[in-house]
GROMACS .gro file of C-alpha atoms in nm:
model
  141
    1MET     CA    1  -0.043   1.084  -0.519
    2MET     CA    2  -0.290   0.814  -0.463
    3LEU     CA    3  -0.189   0.463  -0.569
    4ALA     CA    4  -0.417   0.242  -0.781
    5TYR     CA    5  -0.357  -0.091  -0.897
    6ARG     CA    6  -0.514  -0.213  -1.226
    7VAL     CA    7  -0.712  -0.562  -1.198
    8GLU     CA    8  -0.887  -0.778  -1.429
    9LEU     CA    9  -1.248  -0.847  -1.361
   10THR     CA   10  -1.387  -1.173  -1.537
   11ALA     CA   11  -1.741  -1.274  -1.529
   12ASP     CA   12  -1.739  -1.638  -1.383
   13ASP     CA   13  -2.002  -1.900  -1.500
   14ASN     CA   14  -2.178  -1.885  -1.146
   15GLY     CA   15  -2.275  -1.525  -1.172
   16THR     CA   16  -1.994  -1.359  -0.979
   17PHE     CA   17  -1.705  -1.184  -1.108
   18LEU     CA   18  -1.326  -1.302  -1.031
   19VAL     CA   19  -1.053  -1.054  -0.969
   20ARG     CA   20  -0.684  -1.053  -1.037
   21CYS     CA   21  -0.439  -0.799  -1.016
   22PRO     CA   22  -0.154  -0.849  -1.261
   23ASP     CA   23   0.118  -0.655  -1.089
   24LEU     CA   24   0.039  -0.854  -0.759
   25PRO     CA   25  -0.045  -1.210  -0.863
   26ILE     CA   26  -0.130  -1.350  -0.532
   27VAL     CA   27  -0.414  -1.111  -0.528
   28VAL     CA   28  -0.734  -1.324  -0.635
   29THR     CA   29  -1.078  -1.234  -0.511
   30PHE     CA   30  -1.437  -1.220  -0.621
   31GLY     CA   31  -1.764  -1.032  -0.572
   32GLU     CA   32  -2.122  -1.082  -0.644
   33THR     CA   33  -2.121  -0.789  -0.883
   34GLU     CA   34  -1.863  -0.578  -1.058
   35ALA     CA   35  -1.897  -0.330  -0.772
   36ASP     CA   36  -1.849  -0.569  -0.484
   37ALA     CA   37  -1.576  -0.711  -0.674
   38SER     CA   38  -1.392  -0.373  -0.691
   39ARG     CA   39  -1.451  -0.342  -0.301
   40GLN     CA   40  -1.328  -0.693  -0.251
   41ALA     CA   41  -1.019  -0.617  -0.450
   42VAL     CA   42  -0.911  -0.316  -0.226
   43ASP     CA   43  -0.926  -0.564   0.079
   44ALA     CA   44  -0.727  -0.838  -0.125
   45ILE     CA   45  -0.465  -0.599  -0.239
   46GLU     CA   46  -0.415  -0.427   0.111
   47THR     CA   47  -0.382  -0.795   0.270
   48ALA     CA   48  -0.153  -0.907  -0.020
   49LEU     CA   49   0.070  -0.559   0.059
   50ALA     CA   50   0.066  -0.618   0.434
   51SER     CA   51   0.209  -0.971   0.380
   52MET     CA   52   0.455  -0.844   0.167
   53ILE     CA   53   0.585  -0.566   0.366
   54ALA     CA   54   0.589  -0.791   0.706
   55ASP     CA   55   0.802  -1.043   0.475
   56GLY     CA   56   1.034  -0.779   0.362
   57GLU     CA   57   0.977  -0.853   0.002
   58GLU     CA   58   0.986  -0.627  -0.307
   59ILE     CA   59   0.652  -0.469  -0.376
   60PRO     CA   60   0.611  -0.363  -0.751
   61ARG     CA   61   0.476  -0.022  -0.829
   62PRO     CA   62   0.151   0.019  -1.004
   63ARG     CA   63   0.221  -0.022  -1.400
   64ASN     CA   64  -0.003   0.121  -1.682
   65GLY     CA   65  -0.236  -0.131  -1.859
   66ALA     CA   66  -0.612  -0.242  -1.933
   67GLY     CA   67  -0.856  -0.275  -1.687
   68PRO     CA   68  -1.024  -0.092  -1.394
   69LEU     CA   69  -0.813   0.084  -1.154
   70ILE     CA   70  -0.848   0.004  -0.767
   71ALA     CA   71  -0.740   0.297  -0.581
   72LEU     CA   72  -0.597   0.254  -0.226
   73PRO     CA   73  -0.680   0.436   0.076
   74LEU     CA   74  -0.474   0.733   0.149
   75MET     CA   75  -0.290   0.582   0.456
   76THR     CA   76  -0.214   0.258   0.270
   77THR     CA   77  -0.055   0.511  -0.019
   78LEU     CA   78   0.157   0.695   0.237
   79LYS     CA   79   0.280   0.372   0.418
   80LEU     CA   80   0.367   0.185   0.086
   81ASN     CA   81   0.549   0.501  -0.037
   82LEU     CA   82   0.732   0.493   0.303
   83TYR     CA   83   0.826   0.134   0.269
   84TRP     CA   84   0.958   0.202  -0.084
   85ALA     CA   85   1.168   0.489   0.046
   86LEU     CA   86   1.325   0.284   0.319
   87ARG     CA   87   1.389   0.012   0.085
   88GLU     CA   88   1.537   0.244  -0.170
   89SER     CA   89   1.785   0.432   0.107
   90GLY     CA   90   1.912   0.091   0.184
   91LEU     CA   91   1.873   0.140   0.554
   92THR     CA   92   1.723  -0.084   0.808
   93ARG     CA   93   1.428  -0.007   1.022
   94ALA     CA   94   1.687  -0.019   1.323
   95GLU     CA   95   1.869   0.271   1.144
   96LEU     CA   96   1.558   0.455   1.096
   97THR     CA   97   1.472   0.387   1.435
   98ARG     CA   98   1.785   0.567   1.556
   99ARG     CA   99   1.756   0.863   1.326
  100LEU     CA  100   1.395   0.919   1.462
  101GLY     CA  101   1.517   0.857   1.823
  102TRP     CA  102   1.186   0.649   1.874
  103ASN     CA  103   1.145   0.301   1.992
  104ARG     CA  104   1.139   0.019   1.765
  105GLU     CA  105   0.783  -0.080   1.788
  106SER     CA  106   0.682   0.280   1.703
  107VAL     CA  107   0.867   0.250   1.372
  108ASP     CA  108   0.727  -0.107   1.304
  109ARG     CA  109   0.390   0.026   1.323
  110LEU     CA  110   0.454   0.299   1.058
  111PHE     CA  111   0.475  -0.007   0.805
  112ARG     CA  112   0.157  -0.192   0.931
  113LEU     CA  113  -0.143  -0.131   0.716
  114ASP     CA  114  -0.389  -0.226   0.998
  115HIS     CA  115  -0.242   0.069   1.237
  116ARG     CA  116  -0.356   0.419   1.214
  117SER     CA  117  -0.035   0.600   1.217
  118ARG     CA  118  -0.046   0.967   1.264
  119LEU     CA  119   0.036   1.180   0.954
  120GLU     CA  120   0.318   1.366   1.158
  121GLN     CA  121   0.481   1.040   1.222
  122ILE     CA  122   0.478   0.939   0.860
  123GLU     CA  123   0.597   1.265   0.775
  124ALA     CA  124   0.879   1.243   1.026
  125ALA     CA  125   0.995   0.907   0.907
  126MET     CA  126   0.989   1.030   0.557
  127THR     CA  127   1.206   1.334   0.650
  128ALA     CA  128   1.453   1.109   0.807
  129LEU     CA  129   1.486   0.929   0.485
  130GLY     CA  130   1.553   1.260   0.302
  131LYS     CA  131   1.206   1.248   0.127
  132ALA     CA  132   0.897   1.469   0.122
  133PHE     CA  133   0.544   1.419   0.016
  134ASP     CA  134   0.374   1.610  -0.236
  135VAL     CA  135   0.003   1.674  -0.186
  136GLU     CA  136  -0.228   1.748  -0.498
  137VAL     CA  137  -0.590   1.820  -0.477
  138ARG     CA  138  -0.809   1.721  -0.771
  139ARG     CA  139  -1.175   1.669  -0.863
  140ALA     CA  140  -1.306   1.334  -0.759
  141ALA     CA  141  -1.405   1.096  -1.041
   0.00000   0.00000   0.00000
């Protein structure tokens, strides 16, 4: 269920690590260590995704490939899946607003990655789109 994008970590000549995400070419960041670069990558990926959602852009799903995986927070994963479900449905946010009987701002906040939406709101929106989430619990890496 958790989404994770692959990144490329490249040691730079100044002792830092450059991070790029092949699936999201606008993601470029760096870190002092590999661990720091991975932490920075989460923020850079979320910033890119938030911008793409705000602009109504197509967001590629993570692909298989070489390189470390950068797992996204659960709330980001849920909101991104909601965004994909809305786009796949062909409906507008206005139609989703009507189906839910909510005000437009409440629906818009469901797609803002910096807003802490309630799980039951995201679930209601998915249901209105004819979708449901599956939950899987597994051993942590």
